[in-house]
């Protein structure tokens, strides 16, 4: 998947966040239009997608002991900089999101998620 809109829409059901940024609805609306949703339906569908996720919205935090972007050993990990779900009972709790990717891909994923500093 090379299209950022498609990637975002595929990830949304598992990445629900209890603290959505104010621009989230507009970003999802634009992604929906980019993949073919009629513009007149996109805002309503974006709201539905954001607030009716597969799993309840979660809180995300840095794994204990991690300092993003440092030291070198951390930069070599595929999951360095990627937040983890900290809601016990969630199917995402303590799961690594970056399976089977290289350290460089892990850094790109963390940057795309806004968690690499």
Coordinates of C-alpha atoms in Angstrom, one line a residue:
X1 CA 0.0 0.0 0.0
X2 CA 1.6 3.2 -1.2
X3 CA -1.3 5.5 -0.9
X4 CA -1.3 7.3 2.5
X5 CA -5.1 7.6 2.5
X6 CA -5.6 3.9 2.1
X7 CA -3.0 3.1 4.8
X8 CA -4.6 5.5 7.2
X9 CA -8.1 4.0 6.6
X10 CA -6.8 0.5 7.0
X11 CA -5.1 1.3 10.3
X12 CA -7.9 3.3 11.9
X13 CA -9.9 0.4 13.3
X14 CA -7.0 -0.7 15.5
X15 CA -5.4 2.7 16.4
X16 CA -8.3 4.4 18.1
X17 CA -7.2 7.1 20.5
X18 CA -9.1 8.4 23.5
X19 CA -7.5 11.9 22.8
X20 CA -8.2 12.6 19.2
X21 CA -6.5 15.7 17.7
X22 CA -9.0 18.4 16.6
X23 CA -8.0 17.9 13.0
X24 CA -8.7 14.1 13.0
X25 CA -12.1 14.3 11.5
X26 CA -10.9 16.5 8.6
X27 CA -7.9 14.2 7.9
X28 CA -10.1 11.2 7.8
X29 CA -12.7 13.0 5.7
X30 CA -10.0 13.9 3.2
X31 CA -8.7 10.3 3.1
X32 CA -12.2 9.1 2.5
X33 CA -12.7 11.5 -0.4
X34 CA -9.2 10.5 -1.8
X35 CA -10.3 6.8 -2.0
X36 CA -13.6 7.6 -3.7
X37 CA -16.2 8.5 -1.0
X38 CA -18.6 11.2 -2.4
X39 CA -17.6 14.5 -0.8
X40 CA -21.1 15.2 0.4
X41 CA -21.0 11.9 2.5
X42 CA -17.4 12.1 3.7
X43 CA -17.8 14.2 6.8
X44 CA -20.6 12.1 8.2
X45 CA -18.7 8.9 7.4
X46 CA -15.5 10.3 9.0
X47 CA -17.3 11.0 12.2
X48 CA -18.8 7.5 12.2
X49 CA -15.4 5.9 11.6
X50 CA -13.7 7.9 14.3
X51 CA -16.3 7.3 17.0
X52 CA -17.4 3.8 16.2
X53 CA -14.1 2.0 16.0
X54 CA -13.7 -1.8 16.1
X55 CA -12.3 -1.5 19.7
X56 CA -12.9 1.2 22.2
X57 CA -10.5 4.2 22.0
X58 CA -7.3 3.7 24.0
X59 CA -4.6 5.6 25.8
X60 CA -1.2 5.2 24.3
X61 CA 2.2 5.8 26.0
X62 CA 5.9 5.2 25.6
X63 CA 7.0 1.7 26.7
X64 CA 8.8 2.0 30.1
X65 CA 12.4 3.1 29.9
X66 CA 12.3 4.3 26.3
X67 CA 13.7 7.7 25.4
X68 CA 12.7 8.4 21.8
X69 CA 15.5 8.9 19.3
X70 CA 18.2 7.9 21.7
X71 CA 20.5 6.0 22.4
X72 CA 21.8 4.1 19.3
X73 CA 20.7 0.7 20.6
X74 CA 17.1 2.0 20.7
X75 CA 17.4 3.3 17.1
X76 CA 18.1 -0.2 16.0
X77 CA 14.9 -1.6 17.4
X78 CA 12.0 -2.0 15.0
X79 CA 9.5 -0.7 17.6
X80 CA 11.6 2.2 19.0
X81 CA 9.4 5.3 19.1
X82 CA 6.2 3.4 18.6
X83 CA 3.6 3.9 21.4
X84 CA 1.9 1.0 23.1
X85 CA -1.7 0.7 24.3
X86 CA -1.8 1.0 28.1
X87 CA -5.5 0.0 28.7
X88 CA -5.6 -3.4 30.3
X89 CA -8.3 -5.6 28.8
X90 CA -7.9 -4.0 25.3
X91 CA -6.9 -6.4 22.6
X92 CA -4.1 -3.9 21.8
X93 CA -2.7 -3.9 25.4
X94 CA 1.1 -4.3 25.5
X95 CA 1.2 -5.4 21.8
X96 CA 3.9 -4.4 19.4
X97 CA 2.4 -2.7 16.4
X98 CA 5.5 -3.1 14.2
X99 CA 5.9 -6.8 13.4
X100 CA 8.2 -8.0 10.6
X101 CA 9.6 -4.6 9.6
X102 CA 13.1 -3.3 9.5
X103 CA 14.4 -0.7 12.0
X104 CA 14.2 2.0 9.2
X105 CA 10.6 1.1 8.5
X106 CA 9.9 1.2 12.3
X107 CA 11.3 4.8 12.4
X108 CA 9.2 5.8 9.4
X109 CA 6.1 4.3 11.1
X110 CA 6.9 6.1 14.4
X111 CA 7.3 9.4 12.4
X112 CA 4.0 8.8 10.6
X113 CA 2.3 8.2 13.9
X114 CA 3.9 11.3 15.3
X115 CA 5.8 9.5 18.1
X116 CA 9.4 9.7 16.9
X117 CA 11.3 12.7 18.3

